Amino acid sequence: MFDKEFITENQQVFLEELKNTDVELWMKREDKIHQYVSGNKFRKLKYNILEAKRLQKKTIVTFGGAYSNHIVATAVAGNLSNIKTIGIIRGQELADNLNKVLKENKTLHVAYTNRMQFEFITREAYRNKNDASFIDNLKEKYGDFYLVPEGGTNSLAVKGCEEILSTEDQKIDYICTAVGTGGTIAGLINAANKNQKIIGFPALKGDFLKNEIVKFTKSNCWSLNTDYHFGGYGKFNKELINFINRFKLETEIPLDPIYTGKMLYGIVDMITKNKFEKGSKILVIHTGGLQGIDGFNKKLQKKNIDLIKV
Ligand SMILES: *Cc1c(COP(=O)(O)O)cnc(C)c1O
């Protein structure tokens, strides 16, 4: 799947409250690349999988939570590329009842049916997953492997994300993306021209992101807007869920509640408050993540909140 170039279409977004504004909003539909290796996860894995192949590695090891877009993308991409994948998953308790977990958790189920081997570890062990001793242990257990970090961000991932933009995007004034580990925005920053402004919308609280992004980039035409994380990673309120459902109804574009939903909420809010220059063209990167809606809806169901419609 990585021997093909993907240039995804830009779709103009027509939303009721944008009717009387003087900006154009466009969405790059990276979510359409693949159901599971979708959006930025395709971009981030591409050169890592090619590198693993070049080094003749038979196994990829990576990390993630039980609903991780990165875990499922790595499993499916590995399966399609004939590389064995091992997922180190946060939450040792999941191992106690794996059959039940696989029945209820679509993310892990898809990873499992794509032959990913799981190792479930405690949250404490997970925090130390980058220690040399932890990696050495994995090497003893699994032999030689190619390591892809949590969230998939490294310099090869950034290189892949530089391919999100194409020549037709030159006319765009603002490029917006959701931010997790910062790899995607780093690629966009490197690929943008010097008149374009890149705005990242972190899906989590914290200040560490700036340094991560600086590590992979040279330009300073970018900023982070930290006003729209809704309290932190995976946190939400009814207003966000209602927005995602209304957005889908009006535009036919589905958004995920962890990343793209929060970003779009933020962008629409900023447009109605005239935060963008008059006449601007704004391009939003749809980074995918739609596979996570199923697991999220189970959480909403327990709290008796309206579900995200798919
Ligand atoms: C992983 C992910 C992100 C975050 O990308 P980073 O490169 O880690 O910043 C954004 N959106 C979606 C849908 C994702 O799955």
CSV table of C-alpha atoms and ligand atoms in Angstrom, one decimal:
chain,number,residue,atom,x,y,z
A,1,MET,CA,0.0,0.0,0.0
A,2,PHE,CA,3.0,2.4,0.3
A,3,ASP,CA,4.2,2.2,-3.2
A,4,LYS,CA,1.4,4.4,-4.4
A,5,GLU,CA,1.3,8.2,-4.1
A,6,PHE,CA,-1.8,9.6,-2.5
A,7,ILE,CA,-3.1,13.1,-3.2
A,8,THR,CA,-6.4,13.5,-1.5
A,9,GLU,CA,-9.1,16.0,-2.5
A,10,ASN,CA,-9.9,19.3,-0.9
A,11,GLN,CA,-13.6,19.7,-0.3
A,12,GLN,CA,-15.1,23.1,0.5
A,13,VAL,CA,-17.0,23.2,3.8
A,14,PHE,CA,-20.4,24.9,3.8
A,15,LEU,CA,-21.7,25.4,7.3
A,16,GLU,CA,-24.6,27.5,8.3
A,17,GLU,CA,-22.7,29.9,10.6
A,18,LEU,CA,-20.0,30.4,7.9
A,19,LYS,CA,-22.5,31.8,5.4
A,20,ASN,CA,-22.0,35.4,6.2
A,21,THR,CA,-18.3,35.3,6.8
A,22,ASP,CA,-15.6,36.4,4.3
A,23,VAL,CA,-13.3,33.4,4.5
A,24,GLU,CA,-13.3,30.1,2.6
A,25,LEU,CA,-13.0,26.8,4.5
A,26,TRP,CA,-11.6,23.8,2.8
A,27,MET,CA,-11.0,20.3,4.1
A,28,LYS,CA,-8.3,17.9,2.9
A,29,ARG,CA,-9.9,14.5,3.1
A,30,GLU,CA,-7.0,12.4,4.3
A,31,ASP,CA,-9.5,10.3,6.2
A,32,LYS,CA,-10.4,8.7,2.8
A,33,ILE,CA,-7.0,7.1,2.3
A,34,HIS,CA,-7.9,3.9,4.1
A,35,GLN,CA,-10.5,2.8,6.7
A,36,TYR,CA,-7.8,1.9,9.3
A,37,VAL,CA,-4.5,3.2,7.9
A,38,SER,CA,-6.2,6.6,7.7
A,39,GLY,CA,-5.1,10.2,7.6
A,40,ASN,CA,-1.8,11.1,9.1
A,41,LYS,CA,-1.2,7.5,10.3
A,42,PHE,CA,-0.7,6.4,6.7
A,43,ARG,CA,1.7,9.3,6.2
A,44,LYS,CA,3.6,8.6,9.4
A,45,LEU,CA,4.0,4.9,8.7
A,46,LYS,CA,4.9,5.1,5.1
A,47,TYR,CA,8.7,5.7,5.3
A,48,ASN,CA,9.0,3.7,8.6
A,49,ILE,CA,7.6,0.6,6.9
A,50,LEU,CA,9.8,1.1,3.9
A,51,GLU,CA,12.8,1.6,6.2
A,52,ALA,CA,11.9,-1.6,8.2
A,53,LYS,CA,11.8,-3.4,4.8
A,54,ARG,CA,15.1,-2.0,3.7
A,55,LEU,CA,16.7,-3.1,6.9
A,56,GLN,CA,15.1,-6.5,6.4
A,57,LYS,CA,13.4,-6.4,9.8
A,58,LYS,CA,10.7,-9.0,10.2
A,59,THR,CA,9.0,-7.4,13.1
A,60,ILE,CA,7.8,-3.9,14.1
A,61,VAL,CA,7.2,-3.1,17.8
A,62,THR,CA,5.1,-0.1,18.8
A,63,PHE,CA,3.0,1.3,21.7
A,64,GLY,CA,-0.4,2.7,22.3
A,65,GLY,CA,-3.6,2.8,24.3
A,66,ALA,CA,-6.5,0.4,23.8
A,67,TYR,CA,-8.4,2.7,21.3
A,68,SER,CA,-5.3,4.1,19.6
A,69,ASN,CA,-5.6,5.0,15.9
A,70,HIS,CA,-1.8,4.4,15.6
A,71,ILE,CA,-2.1,0.8,17.0
A,72,VAL,CA,-4.7,-0.2,14.5
A,73,ALA,CA,-3.0,1.5,11.6
A,74,THR,CA,0.3,-0.2,12.4
A,75,ALA,CA,-1.4,-3.6,12.6
A,76,VAL,CA,-3.2,-3.2,9.3
A,77,ALA,CA,-0.2,-1.7,7.5
A,78,GLY,CA,2.1,-4.4,8.9
A,79,ASN,CA,-0.3,-7.1,7.8
A,80,LEU,CA,-0.5,-5.7,4.3
A,81,SER,CA,3.2,-5.3,4.1
A,82,ASN,CA,4.1,-8.8,5.4
A,83,ILE,CA,5.7,-7.5,8.6
A,84,LYS,CA,4.8,-9.0,11.9
A,85,THR,CA,3.6,-6.4,14.4
A,86,ILE,CA,3.8,-6.4,18.2
A,87,GLY,CA,1.7,-3.8,20.1
A,88,ILE,CA,2.6,-2.9,23.6
A,89,ILE,CA,-0.7,-1.8,25.0
A,90,ARG,CA,-1.4,0.4,28.1
A,91,GLY,CA,-3.6,-1.4,30.6
A,92,GLN,CA,-2.5,-4.8,32.0
A,93,GLU,CA,-6.1,-5.5,33.2
A,94,LEU,CA,-7.1,-5.9,29.6
A,95,ALA,CA,-5.2,-9.2,29.4
A,96,ASP,CA,-7.3,-10.8,32.2
A,97,ASN,CA,-10.3,-10.9,30.0
A,98,LEU,CA,-9.0,-10.7,26.5
A,99,ASN,CA,-11.9,-12.5,24.7
A,100,LYS,CA,-14.4,-10.1,26.2
A,101,VAL,CA,-12.1,-7.1,25.4
A,102,LEU,CA,-11.8,-8.2,21.8
A,103,LYS,CA,-15.5,-8.6,21.5
A,104,GLU,CA,-16.2,-5.1,22.8
A,105,ASN,CA,-13.2,-3.1,21.6
A,106,LYS,CA,-13.2,-2.7,17.9
A,107,THR,CA,-9.8,-1.1,17.7
A,108,LEU,CA,-8.1,-4.1,19.4
A,109,HIS,CA,-10.3,-6.5,17.5
A,110,VAL,CA,-9.2,-5.1,14.1
A,111,ALA,CA,-5.6,-5.1,15.2
A,112,TYR,CA,-5.9,-8.7,16.4
A,113,THR,CA,-7.5,-9.9,13.2
A,114,ASN,CA,-4.6,-8.2,11.4
A,115,ARG,CA,-2.3,-10.5,13.3
A,116,MET,CA,-0.9,-8.0,15.8
A,117,GLN,CA,0.5,-9.7,18.8
A,118,PHE,CA,-0.3,-7.8,22.1
A,119,GLU,CA,1.6,-7.3,25.3
A,120,PHE,CA,-0.5,-5.6,27.9
A,121,ILE,CA,1.5,-3.6,30.5
A,122,THR,CA,0.6,-1.6,33.6
A,123,ARG,CA,0.2,2.2,33.3
A,124,GLU,CA,3.4,2.5,35.4
A,125,ALA,CA,5.5,0.3,33.1
A,126,TYR,CA,4.0,2.2,30.2
A,127,ARG,CA,5.3,5.5,31.5
A,128,ASN,CA,8.8,4.0,31.4
A,129,LYS,CA,8.5,2.5,27.9
A,130,ASN,CA,11.3,4.7,26.4
A,131,ASP,CA,13.9,3.6,29.0
A,132,ALA,CA,16.8,1.7,27.6
A,133,SER,CA,16.2,-1.2,30.0
A,134,PHE,CA,12.6,-1.5,28.9
A,135,ILE,CA,13.7,-1.7,25.3
A,136,ASP,CA,16.5,-4.2,26.1
A,137,ASN,CA,13.9,-6.4,27.7
A,138,LEU,CA,11.8,-6.3,24.6
A,139,LYS,CA,14.8,-7.2,22.5
A,140,GLU,CA,15.4,-10.3,24.7
A,141,LYS,CA,11.8,-11.3,24.4
A,142,TYR,CA,11.1,-10.6,20.7
A,143,GLY,CA,14.6,-10.6,19.1
A,144,ASP,CA,15.6,-8.0,16.5
A,145,PHE,CA,12.8,-5.5,15.6
A,146,TYR,CA,12.1,-2.1,14.1
A,147,LEU,CA,10.8,0.3,16.8
A,148,VAL,CA,8.1,2.8,16.0
A,149,PRO,CA,7.5,5.2,18.9
A,150,GLU,CA,4.2,6.0,20.5
A,151,GLY,CA,2.0,8.0,18.1
A,152,GLY,CA,4.5,7.1,15.4
A,153,THR,CA,6.5,10.3,15.4
A,154,ASN,CA,10.1,10.3,14.3
A,155,SER,CA,11.9,12.0,11.4
A,156,LEU,CA,10.7,9.5,8.9
A,157,ALA,CA,7.1,10.1,10.0
A,158,VAL,CA,7.7,13.9,9.5
A,159,LYS,CA,9.0,13.2,6.0
A,160,GLY,CA,5.8,11.3,5.2
A,161,CYS,CA,3.7,14.1,6.5
A,162,GLU,CA,5.5,16.5,4.2
A,163,GLU,CA,3.6,14.7,1.4
A,164,ILE,CA,0.1,15.8,2.7
A,165,LEU,CA,0.3,19.1,0.9
A,166,SER,CA,0.3,19.3,-2.9
A,167,THR,CA,1.0,22.1,-5.4
A,168,GLU,CA,-2.7,23.0,-5.6
A,169,ASP,CA,-2.4,24.1,-1.9
A,170,GLN,CA,-0.1,27.0,-2.7
A,171,LYS,CA,-3.0,29.4,-2.8
A,172,ILE,CA,-4.0,28.6,0.8
A,173,ASP,CA,-3.4,31.2,3.5
A,174,TYR,CA,-3.9,29.1,6.7
A,175,ILE,CA,-3.3,25.4,7.2
A,176,CYS,CA,-4.8,23.8,10.3
A,177,THR,CA,-4.3,20.4,11.9
A,178,ALA,CA,-5.0,18.7,15.1
A,179,VAL,CA,-1.9,17.9,17.2
A,180,GLY,CA,-1.1,14.9,19.3
A,181,THR,CA,2.7,14.3,19.4
A,182,GLY,CA,3.5,17.0,16.8
A,183,GLY,CA,4.8,14.9,13.9
A,184,THR,CA,2.0,15.9,11.5
A,185,ILE,CA,2.2,19.6,12.0
A,186,ALA,CA,6.0,19.3,11.7
A,187,GLY,CA,5.6,17.8,8.2
A,188,LEU,CA,3.1,20.5,7.2
A,189,ILE,CA,5.5,23.3,8.5
A,190,ASN,CA,8.3,21.9,6.4
A,191,ALA,CA,6.2,21.6,3.3
A,192,ALA,CA,4.4,24.9,3.5
A,193,ASN,CA,5.5,28.0,1.6
A,194,LYS,CA,6.7,31.0,3.5
A,195,ASN,CA,3.5,33.0,3.1
A,196,GLN,CA,1.4,30.3,4.7
A,197,LYS,CA,0.6,30.2,8.4
A,198,ILE,CA,0.2,26.8,10.1
A,199,ILE,CA,-2.0,26.6,13.2
A,200,GLY,CA,-2.1,23.4,15.3
A,201,PHE,CA,-4.8,22.5,17.7
A,202,PRO,CA,-3.5,20.3,20.5
A,203,ALA,CA,-5.9,17.5,21.6
A,204,LEU,CA,-4.2,17.4,25.0
A,205,LYS,CA,-3.0,19.7,27.7
A,206,GLY,CA,0.6,20.4,28.3
A,207,ASP,CA,3.5,22.5,27.2
A,208,PHE,CA,6.0,19.9,25.9
A,209,LEU,CA,4.7,20.0,22.3
A,210,LYS,CA,6.5,23.1,21.2
A,211,ASN,CA,9.9,21.5,21.8
A,212,GLU,CA,8.9,18.4,19.9
A,213,ILE,CA,7.8,20.4,16.9
A,214,VAL,CA,11.0,22.6,17.0
A,215,LYS,CA,13.1,19.4,16.9
A,216,PHE,CA,11.8,18.5,13.4
A,217,THR,CA,11.4,21.9,11.8
A,218,LYS,CA,13.3,25.1,10.8
A,219,SER,CA,10.6,27.7,10.1
A,220,ASN,CA,8.6,29.7,12.6
A,221,CYS,CA,5.5,30.4,10.6
A,222,TRP,CA,3.4,28.3,13.0
A,223,SER,CA,1.5,28.5,16.2
A,224,LEU,CA,-0.5,26.3,18.6
A,225,ASN,CA,-4.0,27.3,19.7
A,226,THR,CA,-4.5,25.6,23.1
A,227,ASP,CA,-8.0,26.9,23.7
A,228,TYR,CA,-9.9,23.9,22.4
A,229,HIS,CA,-8.7,20.7,24.1
A,230,PHE,CA,-11.9,20.5,26.2
A,231,GLY,CA,-10.0,19.7,29.4
A,232,GLY,CA,-7.5,17.2,28.0
A,233,TYR,CA,-7.0,14.1,25.9
A,234,GLY,CA,-10.3,12.3,25.3
A,235,LYS,CA,-12.2,14.8,27.4
A,236,PHE,CA,-15.4,16.2,26.0
A,237,ASN,CA,-18.7,17.9,26.7
A,238,LYS,CA,-22.2,17.8,25.1
A,239,GLU,CA,-21.5,20.9,23.1
A,240,LEU,CA,-18.6,19.1,21.4
A,241,ILE,CA,-20.7,16.0,20.6
A,242,ASN,CA,-23.6,18.2,19.3
A,243,PHE,CA,-21.2,20.1,17.1
A,244,ILE,CA,-19.8,17.0,15.6
A,245,ASN,CA,-23.3,15.7,14.8
A,246,ARG,CA,-24.4,19.0,13.3
A,247,PHE,CA,-21.2,19.2,11.3
A,248,LYS,CA,-21.8,15.8,9.8
A,249,LEU,CA,-25.5,16.6,9.0
A,250,GLU,CA,-24.6,19.9,7.3
A,251,THR,CA,-21.4,18.9,5.4
A,252,GLU,CA,-21.6,15.1,5.3
A,253,ILE,CA,-18.1,15.1,6.7
A,254,PRO,CA,-17.6,12.8,9.8
A,255,LEU,CA,-15.3,14.1,12.5
A,256,ASP,CA,-13.7,12.1,15.4
A,257,PRO,CA,-14.2,13.3,19.0
A,258,ILE,CA,-10.5,13.2,20.0
A,259,TYR,CA,-8.8,15.3,17.4
A,260,THR,CA,-10.6,16.6,14.3
A,261,GLY,CA,-13.9,17.4,16.1
A,262,LYS,CA,-12.2,19.6,18.7
A,263,MET,CA,-10.1,21.4,16.0
A,264,LEU,CA,-13.1,22.1,13.8
A,265,TYR,CA,-15.0,23.4,16.8
A,266,GLY,CA,-12.1,25.7,17.4
A,267,ILE,CA,-11.8,26.9,13.8
A,268,VAL,CA,-15.5,27.7,13.4
A,269,ASP,CA,-15.3,29.6,16.7
A,270,MET,CA,-12.3,31.5,15.5
A,271,ILE,CA,-14.0,32.3,12.2
A,272,THR,CA,-17.1,33.7,13.8
A,273,LYS,CA,-14.8,35.8,16.0
A,274,ASN,CA,-13.0,37.2,13.0
A,275,LYS,CA,-9.6,35.7,14.0
A,276,PHE,CA,-8.6,35.0,10.4
A,277,GLU,CA,-7.7,37.8,8.0
A,278,LYS,CA,-10.5,38.9,5.6
A,279,GLY,CA,-10.7,36.9,2.4
A,280,SER,CA,-8.5,34.1,3.7
A,281,LYS,CA,-8.5,30.6,2.4
A,282,ILE,CA,-8.3,28.1,5.2
A,283,LEU,CA,-7.3,24.5,4.7
A,284,VAL,CA,-8.1,22.0,7.4
A,285,ILE,CA,-6.3,18.6,7.3
A,286,HIS,CA,-8.8,15.8,8.1
A,287,THR,CA,-6.3,13.5,9.9
A,288,GLY,CA,-8.7,10.6,10.1
A,289,GLY,CA,-9.3,8.7,13.3
A,290,LEU,CA,-12.9,7.8,12.6
A,291,GLN,CA,-12.3,4.2,13.7
A,292,GLY,CA,-12.2,5.5,17.3
A,293,ILE,CA,-15.9,6.7,17.2
A,294,ASP,CA,-17.2,3.2,18.0
A,295,GLY,CA,-15.2,3.0,21.3
A,296,PHE,CA,-16.1,6.5,22.2
A,297,ASN,CA,-19.8,5.9,21.7
A,298,LYS,CA,-19.6,3.1,24.2
A,299,LYS,CA,-18.3,5.6,26.7
A,300,LEU,CA,-21.1,8.1,25.8
A,301,GLN,CA,-23.7,5.3,26.1
A,302,LYS,CA,-22.7,4.6,29.7
A,303,LYS,CA,-23.1,8.2,30.5
A,304,ASN,CA,-26.5,8.4,28.7
A,305,ILE,CA,-25.3,11.1,26.4
A,306,ASP,CA,-26.4,11.4,22.7
A,307,LEU,CA,-24.1,9.3,20.5
A,308,ILE,CA,-21.9,10.4,17.6
A,309,LYS,CA,-23.9,9.5,14.5
A,310,VAL,CA,-21.9,7.7,11.9
B,1,LIG,C1,-2.6,10.6,15.8
B,1,LIG,C2,-3.6,11.6,15.3
B,1,LIG,C3,-3.3,13.0,15.4
B,1,LIG,C4,-2.1,13.5,16.0
B,1,LIG,O1,-1.0,13.5,15.1
B,1,LIG,P1,0.5,13.9,15.7
B,1,LIG,O2,1.3,13.6,14.5
B,1,LIG,O3,0.8,12.9,16.8
B,1,LIG,O4,0.4,15.2,16.2
B,1,LIG,C5,-4.3,13.9,14.9
B,1,LIG,N1,-5.4,13.4,14.4
B,1,LIG,C6,-5.8,12.1,14.3
B,1,LIG,C7,-7.1,11.7,13.8
B,1,LIG,C8,-4.9,11.2,14.8
B,1,LIG,O5,-5.2,9.9,14.8
